[in-house]
Every structure is written in C-alpha cells, then in structure tokens.
Amino acid sequence: MNFSRTQIIQSNPIGTGLDNFRDEFKTTCQKLGLPPSTEILSEINAQDYSHILTRNNIDQEQVDANCIIPLLRDVVNEEPDEILYAKTYVAVTESTPPPRLQAHILHTPYTYNTSSVVDSSEQRQNMDDLLKEEMGPLYIDVPGFYEAFYGKISRLEENAGAVFQKCKEGDVPLYREGTGWSNWPKGAQEMDVLKWFSEQVQLFRNFAEGLISAPATSRGLLTQPSKALKGSTAERKLDIGFVENLNAGRNAPYQWSQVLVPGELKSNPASDMATQTWLDLARYVREVLIAQDTRRFVLGFTLCGATMRLWEFDRVGGIASASFDINKDGARFVSLVLGFLWMDKEQLGFDPTIVESNCRQLAGKLIEKAMSLRLLFVIKDSWQYPECDQKGELLREATEKEVKNMARYYHHETVQVGGIGDDVQTNVRGGLDISKAVNFLSQSQKAESSTLPPTTPVELGSTERDRSFKVASSIKRSKRTSSSINLPIPPRKRTISISPTKKTIRPAFLNRVHRRVIVSDYGKPIYRASSRAAMLGALEGCIKGYQSLHQTGILQRDISIGNLMMNEDLVNPSQPAFWIDLDLTIHTQRERSSGAHGKTGTRAFMAIGVLFGETHLAIHDYESFFWVLFWIYIHYNDPKESGRVVPMFEKWNYMNTGELALMKSGMVVDEGVFWHI
C-alpha cells in the first residue's frame, strides 16, 4: 500500500460506520434461525441480501453477492480499516462487470472455446490457444485448499501420521528429517521420478495395511508417459496419474475414462510457477472431463523437481494450493498420496446424484414414477450463470405451446449436492476466498484490462452432458467420437471470440450453477442416418421444428450437427425428427431490446452475416441449416464411421471469424465455384 492511500485511510476511519450493517446481519440470522457466523454468509438467499443492503442504503442493482461475500466476512469479523478498504477495492473492481449482467452479456457469449471444434484432429498447436482462452485465470496459493478438499477424508491425518512414522523407523529409514527421502532421484529425471513415486505409493499402501481404520483401496499409480491413452481424438499422453486399478503400473492399455487424478511432472523446480506447466495439467483435465461426464470437478497435481502443488479444476477455472518441498515436508506428501488412494467418488469430484448401478437414486420420486412406466429419458446437465434464465423453463414453455419436432420436456431442476443447490464457488470450492491467492491482483488486473465481456471455462470440456437411461436398467451413454461437439468442458458453450488472438480473462468470483433438464425424446444425430433420403427427411423435420419454435417467439441461435436428431427405431416412441439444446436460445423480443451484436453458435455452422457481426436473426439460423447439410456432405459417408478430417475445412474451427466469413462468401457467391468443392 502506498503512503498516500495510508494517509487517506487514517484520515477517514470507519469507526462505528458499519455497526448498523452488523446489527442487521445478526437480526437476519436470528430470523432465519442461524448462528451469526460468517460461515453462513453463502447460505443467505437473494431476498435476505436485498433486505440487508436496502436497510443500509446500498443499491442492490450495483452489487453482486458473490463478489462481496469476502468483504462481508471481514466486516462482520470487525477487521482493521486497512483490510476493509483493500477488500472494498477488490469487490468494486471485480463486480464491474458483472453485478447485473446486461442482456447481451447474459445471452450472447463472446469467447470461442474447445467445445466448438468439430471434425478436427485436435492437434496441440491448434487447441492450446483455445484452451488458454477457455481456462481463464489460474489462482495459486489459495488458503484453506488442503482443508477444503482433504478435510473430509475419514481419519486421514491419523493414518497418514502413523504411516509417516513407519517411514522414519529402522536402521535405514526411508525418510530423515533435514535430508528428506533417502532414495529421491538426483536430477529428478522423469523415468527416475516415476519409478520412485510408484515405489513410494506401494510402500505407503503396505504400511497402511496394518492400520485397523485404514480403508481398503484398489487404486494404483499409472506411469506410462510414452503411451497415449485411449478415448481422445488426438493422441494424448499422461505423465502420471491415479487410476482405479491396483496393477496400474503394468503395460495394460488405459483410457482417459479410468483416470481419477492426473499429474504433471517437470524436472526443474522453477517450472512450478510456469503457466505452461499449469496448462499442461489442464490439458489432461480436459480429457478427463470429456471422458467422464459425471465429474463436477477434477483434482490434480504438479511435481516439479521436489516441489509439489495440488490443483482443482471446475467449470469456472482452476485453483491451487501452496507448493511445498516433499523432501522438507514428508508428512504432507504421505498425506496427499494416501488421500488420493482413499478419497471416495464424491470427494474426487464425481456427481453423487448419478449412480449407474441404481438409477432409483438418480432423482428420487421422479425416477420411481418413471420406473413404473418403463420410460427412457435423456438427462442433460449444464453449469450456467446464476443470473441466466433456466433453459428448463424455456423448454417447458415450448412443450406447453406444442412446438413441433423438439425434444419434449419432462423435468428440470437445480442439482442438489449435500442438501444445497450445487454451484462452483460455494459447493465445489467450499467458499474458498480466491481474493487471498498469491497471484490474485495480477490476474485481476488482466481481467480488468480485457475489453470483452467475461466468459466461462474448463468448460474444461463442454458444460453440458447428455445422458440417456432406461429406468430399471442401467444408464446408457453415447460414446464420444471425433465429431462430438458436446464436450464436457464446461455452460456457456460453443462460443467464439470477436478476436481469436485476444485473450479473455474471467473475473475471479464468476460462478456456475449446476442445472439439469430431462427430456423424453432420444435418438441419434442426423449424420448417422441409414441413408441420404432418411437424413434429408430428418433435416426437413428439424427445420419445421425450428419454424414452429420461432413462431412462439423463441430464437434458437445454435444450429449444428450435434443438436439435430432423428429416430429410425420402430420401437422407439420418440419423434422421427427433432432437435435438442436450448443453451443459446432466447426470446426474440429480448434479443431486439438488448441490441446484441455478439456472435453465437458453433463456428463451422454460423451464418456469414453473424460472422461479420450482424445481429442474430432467424434468417441466420435458416442459413445454418444449409451449412449443416454442407458439412455432412463433406465429412460423412457411412453412418457407422466417424466424420473424416478434411484439412481445408478443419481450419474453419480455428481461423479468424472475418476470414471465415470471406471464405464462406467466396464459396457460395458463384455457383460454378461451389460445385468444384
């Protein structure tokens, strides 16, 4: 803090100026039957916040509760003026925007992310820039990280302490205070560290077997850095990771769907602070989220030389613990390894509301009713802005208005985990105060310097996942192909940037809410049709469905090969042709009043006018149907095969939007040119 600011604070003491607020907070807590503790700040609903703010002459329209909660905690705890002024500055800068996001921000995403890529080889040189933009700020040294993600593991510290004590016993102990692990490889070369790490995991497991309270585990350490894991479009190799298999170190093939905790190794301790190291780990996390669509978040770690750091990635971004030297803090290293071995599925980030072996637990009474009717549903989860309208409401509205050829509404909800609505900041991250991260100011300054509205990430994959399941049997999931555009990284989805080369940084306190929609129609994408005639018939049906929706005053805005569906199964009661996905849908009246000029949709199928920046209208969606047909013609020959990669058109996923608009224009302006494609 500079001298002038110190003088200002000393000349303007807060004194008793916040006592009224503290009294109002206590009164509100008493009314709700809650203790007046800062821990319950995140539980107070919007109406109660509104009441508190209004009574204290604060304009609620200019305040985002998520941004000011860290400040409110310090106010209630009567922290010194210096801290309150600093937190006030952070709250003001972080909430402008998005205290009350304007319509064009809420409904017109600006960033282009990895889930927009279709029929691409997904080579690293193309994907890395998208991943950097999509990821947002990565906060390190977040206080309380270990307690938030390891604190609920039963008797971990007790058991880890006992195991660590055994490591220090004997004539030749594994660990000595002051020198560290006796067999730690000098130079920390990758293969040496992998061998050492595997041996330590097995030793810790053996030491723990004699402890009565230690849980049994079948997990092991995967150490095959030279082998690509199955399940990704491009070849992706994992340095190290924990998997659900005791024999993970052997040469059996593994898939991304088996990885529980990915890790990144570097030999140089200085790499711990390198952004590239963090992004290398994020690349692994993206593959995990794509392959495991029930993950709410993913834990990971980096080990650079002897410097270790824990990470957590979710649909807002990534945060990390403070780093530590495993040779100086051997007890912490033992605790972390055992934690990865002993965490239950929910602690590892899996959605506890999805239980594949027992569908009855999926949605309570809703599923019990469906079981009696022997119905089949598709479940779609997404992580959305709290301020955004629930897409389930739009779908229900469209169903009630009898819109034709659209997936029919059955149910929607905000997912409940741990008895409360599931979101990132409160539920996934446990209310961790990101403003105390060591690099918070630098990341915040980058966010403030961005000229584009905020966006969201790790969409570490896409933010929605589609699930179909037959009640009374098992959950049926669609396999990912190279043509899939519904990747699980992440709720505002499939969006593009006005300037692909400009990095967009997200505000620190951006939040996502976990929402679920269930529909009663299921089928396959139209590019999987048994014949061209069947595909064209389904496309016509989807166009009629779009027309029916638009007549009700709703604009879809994201026509793509992934959301145009068909049904050729005679025993399937679903409609012959229908479309899904309302993530970018808005009411047409709202679009006109917002004056939005943002570019939305999947880039390869976007209309030329939208690529040039025109306001998105129905005529643009109709043009997108043409580009869908064109894309299918170019990339698909057999319904049993994945879409082929065509280098000329693969570039559409990555090139500047203006260049893409000109390229598309050049193709269709002359019929002779078009037929030579």
XYZ file of C-alpha atoms in Angstrom:
677
model
C 0.000 0.000 0.000
C 1.471 3.383 -0.934
C 1.845 6.285 1.502
C -0.986 8.379 0.049
C -3.521 5.570 0.455
C -2.392 5.007 4.062
C -2.920 8.680 4.778
C -6.392 8.569 3.240
C -7.395 5.603 5.406
C -6.038 7.210 8.558
C -7.863 10.438 7.763
C -11.153 8.612 7.133
C -11.567 5.993 9.861
C -14.591 3.740 9.539
C -15.208 3.751 13.260
C -18.807 2.759 14.025
C -19.940 3.344 10.464
C -20.592 -0.360 9.837
C -22.300 -1.167 13.138
C -25.759 -0.850 11.586
C -24.827 -3.399 8.967
C -23.509 -5.820 11.600
C -26.706 -5.435 13.615
C -28.849 -6.054 10.526
C -26.806 -9.152 9.734
C -27.358 -10.539 13.230
C -31.079 -9.781 13.007
C -31.352 -11.582 9.678
C -29.518 -14.604 11.066
C -31.862 -14.730 14.063
C -34.880 -14.547 11.758
C -33.523 -17.485 9.765
C -32.649 -19.453 12.889
C -28.939 -19.396 12.039
C -25.922 -18.509 14.172
C -24.450 -15.067 13.336
C -21.331 -16.651 11.858
C -19.512 -15.661 8.678
C -19.727 -19.299 7.595
C -23.418 -18.911 6.723
C -22.987 -15.831 4.520
C -23.190 -18.009 1.417
C -26.490 -19.528 2.629
C -28.425 -16.265 2.834
C -30.709 -16.012 -0.167
C -31.069 -13.091 -2.571
C -34.185 -11.713 -0.841
C -32.451 -11.520 2.541
C -29.359 -9.922 0.969
C -31.644 -7.412 -0.694
C -33.213 -6.600 2.664
C -29.841 -6.087 4.357
C -28.472 -3.934 1.538
C -31.599 -1.794 1.271
C -31.643 -1.119 5.019
C -28.054 0.105 4.708
C -28.711 2.407 1.719
C -26.783 0.195 -0.695
C -28.006 -0.008 -4.291
C -28.635 -3.730 -4.719
C -28.661 -3.382 -8.517
C -24.965 -2.499 -8.379
C -23.877 -5.339 -6.084
C -23.177 -8.999 -6.792
C -23.408 -11.024 -3.573
C -20.764 -13.480 -4.801
C -18.248 -10.664 -5.194
C -18.831 -9.015 -1.819
C -19.044 -12.102 0.409
C -15.273 -11.947 1.217
C -15.723 -8.284 2.164
C -18.812 -9.025 4.258
C -16.921 -11.698 6.184
C -14.274 -9.160 7.176
C -16.911 -6.556 8.062
C -18.707 -8.988 10.365
C -15.371 -10.023 11.918
C -14.510 -6.326 12.510
C -11.192 -6.490 10.670
C -8.916 -3.377 10.650
C -9.690 -0.483 8.306
C -6.719 -1.293 6.050
C -8.146 -4.737 5.267
C -11.693 -3.439 4.779
C -10.559 -0.740 2.349
C -8.486 -3.267 0.388
C -11.356 -5.766 0.209
C -13.752 -2.994 -0.814
C -11.484 -2.116 -3.735
C -11.403 -5.767 -4.808
C -15.190 -6.119 -4.508
C -15.826 -2.999 -6.574
C -13.364 -3.858 -9.336
C -14.450 -7.491 -9.509
C -18.161 -6.712 -9.623
C -17.930 -4.253 -12.511
C -18.939 -6.216 -14.504
C -20.836 -8.462 -13.728
C -23.061 -7.291 -10.835
C -26.132 -7.367 -13.061
C -25.071 -8.723 -16.410
C -26.710 -6.934 -19.304
C -28.823 -8.932 -21.717
C -26.168 -9.032 -24.417
C -23.684 -10.477 -21.923
C -26.120 -12.986 -20.475
C -27.297 -14.265 -23.805
C -24.525 -13.545 -26.275
C -21.260 -15.254 -25.327
C -18.097 -13.809 -26.788
C -15.452 -16.446 -26.285
C -14.596 -19.266 -28.602
C -13.675 -22.455 -26.771
C -12.623 -26.056 -27.352
C -16.183 -27.381 -27.341
C -16.805 -25.505 -30.603
C -14.411 -27.726 -32.539
C -15.977 -30.233 -34.946
C -14.399 -32.937 -37.125
C -10.874 -31.893 -36.240
C -7.725 -33.825 -35.438
C -7.424 -31.536 -32.377
C -3.688 -31.143 -32.753
C -1.968 -29.422 -29.867
C -0.774 -26.456 -31.901
C -4.402 -25.653 -32.729
C -6.008 -26.467 -29.405
C -3.611 -24.810 -26.977
C -4.612 -21.242 -27.794
C -8.268 -22.176 -27.349
C -7.524 -23.877 -24.046
C -5.668 -20.818 -22.738
C -8.605 -18.578 -23.578
C -11.126 -21.025 -22.213
C -9.301 -21.692 -18.972
C -9.340 -18.182 -17.575
C -7.223 -17.153 -14.578
C -5.453 -19.841 -12.566
C -5.123 -18.898 -8.913
C -2.353 -20.378 -6.779
C -1.606 -20.463 -3.046
C -5.300 -20.319 -2.165
C -5.580 -20.507 1.653
C -7.573 -23.428 3.012
C -7.217 -25.521 -0.153
C -5.985 -28.644 1.619
C -8.687 -28.495 4.278
C -11.433 -27.940 1.684
C -10.578 -30.998 -0.416
C -8.862 -33.305 2.098
C -10.572 -32.358 5.341
C -13.500 -34.763 4.904
C -11.435 -37.933 4.368
C -12.118 -40.055 7.424
C -9.139 -40.298 9.817
C -6.675 -39.288 7.098
C -4.326 -37.296 9.327
C -4.264 -40.011 11.979
C -3.478 -42.774 9.493
C -1.063 -40.670 7.442
C 0.808 -39.794 10.620
C 1.159 -43.466 11.501
C 2.409 -44.320 8.001
C 4.884 -41.435 8.028
C 6.213 -42.595 11.388
C 6.961 -46.020 9.872
C 8.843 -44.239 7.066
C 11.206 -42.808 9.699
C 11.846 -46.058 11.538
C 14.577 -48.659 11.088
C 18.340 -48.605 10.665
C 17.972 -47.223 7.150
C 14.777 -45.140 7.277
C 13.007 -44.059 4.117
C 12.813 -40.504 5.409
C 15.155 -38.447 7.577
C 14.376 -35.021 8.951
C 16.710 -32.499 7.347
C 17.676 -34.609 4.332
C 14.318 -35.901 3.129
C 13.581 -39.134 1.263
C 16.657 -41.358 1.180
C 16.047 -42.699 -2.306
C 14.885 -39.492 -4.006
C 16.460 -39.466 -7.516
C 19.057 -36.790 -8.116
C 18.220 -34.551 -11.050
C 14.567 -35.603 -10.845
C 14.524 -37.068 -14.342
C 11.094 -38.251 -15.455
C 11.604 -42.015 -15.564
C 13.549 -41.994 -12.287
C 10.820 -39.989 -10.548
C 8.099 -42.266 -11.938
C 9.874 -45.356 -10.603
C 10.443 -43.682 -7.229
C 6.857 -42.432 -6.973
C 5.440 -45.896 -7.763
C 7.613 -47.491 -5.101
C 6.535 -44.920 -2.507
C 2.838 -45.482 -3.247
C 3.246 -49.227 -2.777
C 5.227 -48.760 0.437
C 2.655 -46.363 1.885
C -0.085 -48.832 0.981
C 1.783 -51.672 2.689
C 2.405 -49.614 5.826
C -1.293 -48.706 5.975
C -2.494 -52.308 5.748
C -1.734 -52.870 9.400
C -3.886 -49.940 10.484
C -7.372 -51.006 11.531
C -9.015 -47.746 10.463
C -7.305 -47.503 7.060
C -9.782 -48.046 4.179
C -9.131 -50.693 1.553
C -8.375 -49.462 -1.955
C -7.749 -50.967 -5.376
C -6.230 -47.797 -6.804
C -2.775 -47.592 -8.251
C -0.393 -45.207 -9.960
C -0.348 -45.087 -13.770
C 3.172 -44.461 -15.050
C 3.110 -44.834 -18.830
C 4.225 -41.411 -20.134
C 5.217 -42.803 -23.529
C 1.822 -44.396 -24.242
C -1.181 -42.461 -25.480
C -4.355 -43.088 -23.506
C -7.405 -44.219 -25.412
C -10.503 -42.086 -25.649
C -9.155 -38.797 -27.022
C -9.368 -37.550 -30.596
C -5.694 -36.662 -30.885
C -3.012 -38.739 -29.187
C -2.690 -37.569 -25.595
C -0.150 -38.976 -23.167
C -0.320 -38.649 -19.386
C 2.830 -38.208 -17.301
C 1.406 -39.773 -14.156
C -1.967 -40.341 -12.546
C -4.017 -42.363 -10.100
C -6.439 -44.896 -11.571
C -8.922 -47.397 -10.175
C -6.623 -50.388 -10.630
C -4.053 -51.848 -8.273
C -1.916 -53.064 -11.195
C -1.875 -49.704 -12.934
C 1.875 -49.704 -13.376
C 1.856 -52.630 -15.779
C 1.722 -52.339 -19.562
C -2.021 -52.846 -19.993
C -3.738 -50.200 -22.144
C -5.609 -47.486 -20.249
C -8.250 -44.948 -21.131
C -8.991 -41.402 -20.013
C -12.197 -42.719 -18.506
C -10.085 -44.568 -15.922
C -8.008 -41.593 -14.759
C -9.072 -40.313 -11.342
C -6.266 -37.843 -10.583
C -3.928 -36.624 -13.367
C -0.450 -35.327 -12.652
C 2.253 -33.382 -14.496
C 5.997 -33.920 -13.928
C 8.849 -31.491 -14.548
C 12.472 -31.915 -13.528
C 13.066 -28.200 -12.848
C 11.565 -26.817 -9.595
C 11.228 -23.416 -11.290
C 8.599 -24.925 -13.593
C 6.198 -24.921 -10.649
C 5.492 -21.233 -11.348
C 5.390 -21.582 -15.138
C 1.997 -21.063 -16.759
C 2.837 -23.711 -19.338
C 3.109 -26.324 -16.576
C -0.359 -25.403 -15.343
C -1.785 -25.588 -18.864
C -0.147 -28.980 -19.433
C -2.100 -30.266 -16.446
C -5.250 -28.502 -17.655
C -4.925 -30.349 -20.972
C -5.108 -33.655 -19.096
C -8.065 -32.433 -17.077
C -9.942 -31.551 -20.246
C -9.604 -35.132 -21.469
C -10.771 -36.476 -18.105
C -13.868 -34.284 -18.131
C -14.681 -35.292 -21.690
C -14.376 -38.996 -20.895
C -16.130 -38.839 -17.515
C -19.329 -36.871 -17.865
C -20.343 -37.224 -14.221
C -17.382 -35.237 -12.908
C -18.239 -31.992 -11.145
C -14.551 -31.189 -10.743
C -11.140 -32.834 -11.110
C -8.243 -32.823 -8.657
C -4.682 -32.998 -9.960
C -1.104 -32.262 -9.011
C 2.169 -30.985 -10.387
C 5.560 -32.251 -9.226
C 8.407 -30.048 -10.433
C 11.645 -31.438 -9.084
C 10.728 -31.961 -5.442
C 8.176 -29.123 -5.452
C 4.577 -30.350 -5.327
C 1.331 -28.432 -5.740
C -2.304 -29.585 -5.647
C -4.845 -28.365 -8.185
C -8.625 -28.299 -8.604
C -10.332 -27.617 -11.948
C -14.024 -26.948 -12.439
C -16.414 -25.108 -14.771
C -15.102 -21.720 -13.630
C -11.371 -22.358 -13.907
C -8.543 -23.680 -11.779
C -7.220 -23.033 -8.285
C -4.201 -24.449 -6.492
C -2.745 -24.948 -3.044
C 0.536 -23.531 -1.842
C 3.510 -25.523 -3.105
C 5.773 -27.479 -0.783
C 9.029 -29.426 -0.957
C 8.295 -33.130 -0.483
C 11.793 -33.628 0.990
C 11.189 -30.951 3.609
C 7.580 -31.825 4.406
C 7.447 -35.601 4.092
C 4.347 -35.842 6.272
C 2.348 -33.707 3.847
C 3.484 -35.822 0.900
C 2.371 -39.043 2.626
C -0.976 -37.469 3.473
C -1.585 -36.365 -0.119
C -0.732 -39.748 -1.618
C -2.944 -41.599 0.847
C -5.687 -39.051 0.279
C -5.718 -39.804 -3.458
C -5.879 -43.513 -2.634
C -8.658 -43.198 -0.052
C -10.949 -40.442 -1.333
C -14.465 -41.576 -2.156
C -16.010 -40.829 -5.541
C -17.754 -37.653 -4.408
C -14.523 -36.295 -2.878
C -12.810 -36.988 -6.202
C -15.388 -34.828 -7.971
C -17.976 -37.325 -9.208
C -21.639 -36.326 -9.149
C -23.254 -38.208 -6.224
C -26.727 -37.775 -7.740
C -25.812 -40.107 -10.608
C -25.494 -43.724 -9.543
C -25.192 -46.066 -12.508
C -25.809 -49.238 -10.551
C -29.013 -47.918 -9.037
C -30.993 -45.499 -11.184
C -33.557 -45.220 -8.394
C -31.165 -42.869 -6.612
C -30.851 -40.531 -9.584
C -33.804 -38.256 -8.985
C -35.843 -39.714 -6.162
C -39.601 -39.779 -6.651
C -39.261 -38.640 -10.259
C -37.415 -41.836 -11.155
C -39.699 -44.036 -9.078
C -42.627 -42.753 -11.112
C -40.761 -43.269 -14.377
C -39.764 -46.796 -13.410
C -43.390 -47.798 -13.075
C -43.992 -46.551 -16.639
C -40.845 -48.178 -18.078
C -39.768 -44.925 -19.712
C -36.490 -43.857 -21.316
C -35.132 -40.363 -20.783
C -32.230 -38.175 -21.778
C -30.622 -36.214 -18.956
C -28.711 -33.065 -19.772
C -26.635 -31.326 -17.108
C -25.132 -27.882 -17.583
C -23.279 -25.322 -15.489
C -24.879 -21.926 -16.063
C -24.547 -18.359 -14.842
C -26.748 -17.840 -11.776
C -28.187 -14.743 -13.489
C -29.232 -16.633 -16.634
C -32.742 -17.900 -17.167
C -33.068 -21.614 -16.635
C -33.210 -23.319 -20.010
C -35.588 -25.848 -18.493
C -38.186 -23.088 -18.238
C -37.816 -22.273 -21.934
C -38.107 -25.948 -22.829
C -41.211 -26.350 -20.695
C -42.721 -23.250 -22.302
C -42.026 -24.622 -25.780
C -43.513 -28.010 -24.868
C -46.643 -26.428 -23.404
C -47.062 -24.432 -26.617
C -46.832 -27.727 -28.549
C -43.775 -26.781 -30.577
C -43.273 -29.449 -33.229
C -40.240 -31.695 -33.598
C -38.447 -30.578 -30.456
C -37.284 -32.784 -27.586
C -40.215 -32.844 -25.188
C -39.842 -31.528 -21.660
C -40.201 -33.876 -18.680
C -38.455 -32.223 -15.728
C -35.833 -29.643 -14.762
C -34.094 -28.690 -11.540
C -31.057 -27.208 -9.866
C -28.997 -30.216 -8.793
C -28.750 -30.642 -5.020
C -25.471 -31.895 -3.536
C -25.022 -32.041 0.196
C -28.506 -30.683 0.737
C -27.920 -27.384 -1.088
C -28.013 -26.159 -4.681
C -24.842 -27.219 -6.431
C -22.571 -24.418 -7.629
C -18.846 -23.848 -8.013
C -17.932 -21.138 -5.524
C -19.901 -22.396 -2.512
C -20.341 -26.114 -3.039
C -17.435 -27.311 -5.174
C -14.799 -24.958 -3.765
C -16.291 -24.795 -0.292
C -16.330 -20.999 -0.144
C -12.552 -20.624 -0.511
C -11.518 -16.963 -0.621
C -9.864 -16.554 -4.024
C -9.005 -12.932 -3.240
C -6.271 -14.221 -0.923
C -4.494 -16.136 -3.689
C -0.889 -15.023 -4.073
C -1.426 -14.020 -7.713
C -4.910 -12.591 -7.252
C -4.012 -8.978 -8.053
C -2.097 -9.807 -11.227
C -4.919 -11.995 -12.503
C -7.495 -9.378 -11.547
C -5.594 -6.695 -13.426
C -5.610 -8.907 -16.508
C -9.352 -9.365 -16.111
C -9.908 -5.616 -15.808
C -7.761 -4.930 -18.869
C -9.860 -7.226 -21.043
C -12.127 -5.317 -23.400
C -14.546 -8.218 -23.841
C -17.327 -9.320 -21.502
C -16.489 -12.182 -19.144
C -16.821 -15.769 -20.222
C -16.542 -19.107 -18.578
C -14.411 -22.164 -18.899
C -12.789 -25.630 -18.075
C -15.598 -25.910 -19.608
C -12.788 -27.901 -19.181
C -14.791 -29.651 -21.665
C -18.269 -28.569 -22.526
C -20.629 -27.604 -19.884
C -23.310 -29.905 -20.581
C -23.541 -33.603 -20.711
C -26.301 -35.626 -22.300
C -27.313 -38.877 -20.656
C -29.974 -41.310 -21.740
C -31.021 -44.102 -19.457
C -33.693 -46.720 -19.247
C -35.208 -46.601 -15.828
C -34.991 -50.015 -14.170
C -31.855 -50.920 -16.087
C -28.592 -49.062 -16.453
C -27.601 -45.637 -17.650
C -26.922 -45.598 -21.359
C -24.335 -43.095 -22.520
C -23.373 -42.096 -26.007
C -19.732 -42.705 -26.912
C -17.594 -39.741 -27.817
C -16.436 -39.501 -31.407
C -14.173 -37.098 -33.223
C -17.255 -35.284 -34.418
C -18.704 -34.687 -30.991
C -19.277 -31.072 -30.170
C -20.913 -31.651 -26.792
C -17.662 -31.973 -24.883
C -17.993 -31.806 -21.114
C -15.624 -28.803 -20.578
C -17.806 -26.507 -19.188
C -22.110 -23.757 -19.576
C -21.706 -21.197 -21.783
C -20.691 -23.333 -24.658
C -19.615 -23.378 -28.211
C -18.915 -19.679 -28.399
C -16.434 -17.639 -30.364
C -14.295 -14.599 -29.881
C -14.512 -11.387 -31.877
C -10.725 -11.515 -31.942
C -9.369 -15.054 -31.631
C -5.923 -13.757 -30.794
C -7.093 -11.651 -27.874
C -7.044 -13.411 -24.544
C -10.157 -13.045 -22.418
C -9.762 -13.308 -18.648
C -12.699 -14.121 -16.408
C -13.474 -12.284 -13.172
C -12.296 -14.006 -10.017
C -15.696 -14.579 -8.478
C -17.524 -15.824 -11.526
C -19.869 -18.623 -10.508
C -21.671 -21.505 -12.161
C -24.830 -23.279 -11.035
C -25.378 -26.975 -11.773
C -28.728 -27.402 -13.553
C -30.441 -30.452 -15.010
C -33.029 -30.919 -17.737
C -34.734 -34.234 -18.520
C -36.448 -34.821 -21.855
C -38.433 -37.774 -23.141
C -37.137 -37.958 -26.728
C -33.957 -39.750 -27.674
C -32.321 -40.753 -30.920
C -29.156 -40.261 -32.969
C -27.642 -37.290 -34.831
C -28.921 -36.931 -38.384
C -25.444 -37.567 -39.807
C -25.885 -41.162 -38.563
C -28.920 -41.705 -40.818
C -29.171 -45.036 -42.606
C -29.469 -43.306 -45.993
C -29.246 -39.891 -47.595
C -33.000 -39.861 -48.087
C -33.537 -40.552 -44.369
C -31.058 -37.826 -43.435
C -32.738 -35.254 -45.692
C -36.136 -36.198 -44.326
C -34.895 -35.712 -40.751
C -33.295 -32.379 -41.667
C -36.610 -31.221 -43.113
C -38.365 -32.262 -39.915
C -35.859 -30.292 -37.808
C -36.358 -27.208 -39.998
C -40.113 -27.463 -39.476
C -39.468 -27.796 -35.748
C -37.325 -24.660 -35.790
C -40.042 -22.786 -37.648
C -42.604 -23.905 -35.063
C -40.371 -22.722 -32.222
C -39.708 -19.359 -33.830
C -43.440 -18.764 -34.276
C -43.769 -18.906 -30.474
C -41.260 -16.042 -30.136
C -38.144 -18.062 -29.329
C -34.859 -17.836 -31.268
C -32.618 -20.929 -31.136
C -29.263 -19.447 -32.332
C -27.164 -22.628 -32.369
C -27.995 -24.930 -35.267
C -25.332 -27.641 -35.524
C -24.860 -31.304 -36.386
C -24.853 -32.159 -32.686
C -28.362 -30.970 -31.887
C -30.342 -32.152 -34.919
C -31.637 -35.627 -34.080
C -33.603 -38.424 -35.708
C -35.241 -41.717 -34.764
C -35.243 -44.714 -37.107
C -36.044 -47.282 -34.410
C -39.592 -48.574 -34.843
C -39.904 -49.440 -31.130
C -38.642 -46.035 -30.011
C -41.627 -43.812 -29.113
C -39.620 -40.648 -29.787
C -40.403 -38.340 -32.689
C -38.957 -39.242 -36.137
C -37.018 -35.967 -36.240
C -36.399 -33.408 -33.521
C -33.770 -31.025 -32.290
C -32.302 -30.539 -28.849
C -30.261 -27.943 -26.978
C -31.605 -24.572 -25.824
C -28.361 -23.294 -24.298
C -28.155 -20.205 -26.519
C -31.903 -19.797 -27.008
C -33.624 -16.513 -26.131
C -36.960 -14.838 -26.656
C -36.901 -12.832 -29.886
C -38.271 -9.731 -28.162
C -35.409 -9.769 -25.685
C -32.854 -10.055 -28.468
C -34.239 -6.961 -30.187
C -34.368 -4.916 -26.997
C -30.847 -5.886 -25.996
C -29.328 -4.700 -29.245
C -26.954 -7.631 -29.053
C -24.384 -7.987 -31.805
C -22.480 -10.876 -30.267
C -21.534 -13.919 -32.277
C -23.097 -17.127 -31.069
C -23.266 -20.715 -32.218
C -20.841 -23.339 -33.463
C -18.371 -21.599 -35.730
C -18.440 -24.052 -38.641
C -22.215 -23.636 -38.992
C -22.567 -19.925 -38.294
C -24.183 -17.729 -40.910
C -21.965 -15.374 -42.878
C -23.791 -12.351 -41.538
C -23.285 -13.422 -37.924
C -19.581 -13.983 -38.608
C -19.453 -10.401 -39.887
C -21.111 -9.207 -36.667
C -24.755 -8.769 -37.645
C -27.472 -9.115 -35.001
C -28.517 -12.760 -34.863
C -31.918 -13.264 -36.518
C -33.991 -16.240 -37.632
C -32.702 -15.891 -41.202
C -29.213 -16.661 -39.883
C -30.433 -19.871 -38.264
C -32.020 -20.951 -41.531
C -28.653 -20.391 -43.227
C -27.023 -22.539 -40.549
C -29.185 -25.463 -41.687
C -27.512 -25.112 -45.094
C -24.034 -25.224 -43.561
C -25.014 -28.309 -41.545
C -26.048 -30.067 -44.762
C -22.837 -28.923 -46.461
C -20.716 -30.178 -43.550
C -22.386 -33.603 -43.529
C -21.844 -33.916 -47.290
C -18.124 -33.164 -46.903
C -17.350 -35.223 -43.791
C -19.680 -38.239 -43.626
C -20.023 -41.203 -45.988
C -21.106 -44.054 -43.717
C -23.342 -43.854 -40.615
C -21.072 -46.353 -38.844
C -17.941 -44.248 -39.320
C -16.722 -41.135 -37.586
C -16.549 -37.911 -39.522
C -13.353 -37.680 -41.530
C -10.945 -34.791 -41.038
C -10.713 -32.597 -44.156
C -7.739 -30.207 -43.742
C -9.325 -27.439 -45.804
C -12.399 -27.326 -43.589
C -10.680 -28.236 -40.323
C -9.285 -24.705 -40.465
C -12.813 -23.372 -40.014
C -12.513 -24.330 -36.338
C -9.543 -22.046 -35.765
C -9.389 -19.206 -38.303
C -10.362 -15.595 -37.725
C -14.128 -15.092 -37.976
C -13.776 -12.395 -40.607
C -11.604 -14.677 -42.734
C -14.115 -17.486 -42.312
C -16.930 -15.191 -43.412
C -14.993 -14.239 -46.547
C -14.157 -17.874 -47.275
C -17.800 -18.926 -46.967
C -18.892 -15.982 -49.100
C -16.415 -16.917 -51.812
C -17.787 -20.443 -51.909
C -21.439 -19.552 -52.398
C -21.277 -16.313 -54.404
C -20.590 -18.244 -57.617
C -22.415 -21.500 -58.304
C -19.606 -22.710 -60.523
C -17.073 -22.295 -57.725
C -19.345 -24.087 -55.259
C -19.744 -27.202 -57.393
C -15.971 -27.583 -57.685
C -15.636 -28.196 -53.949
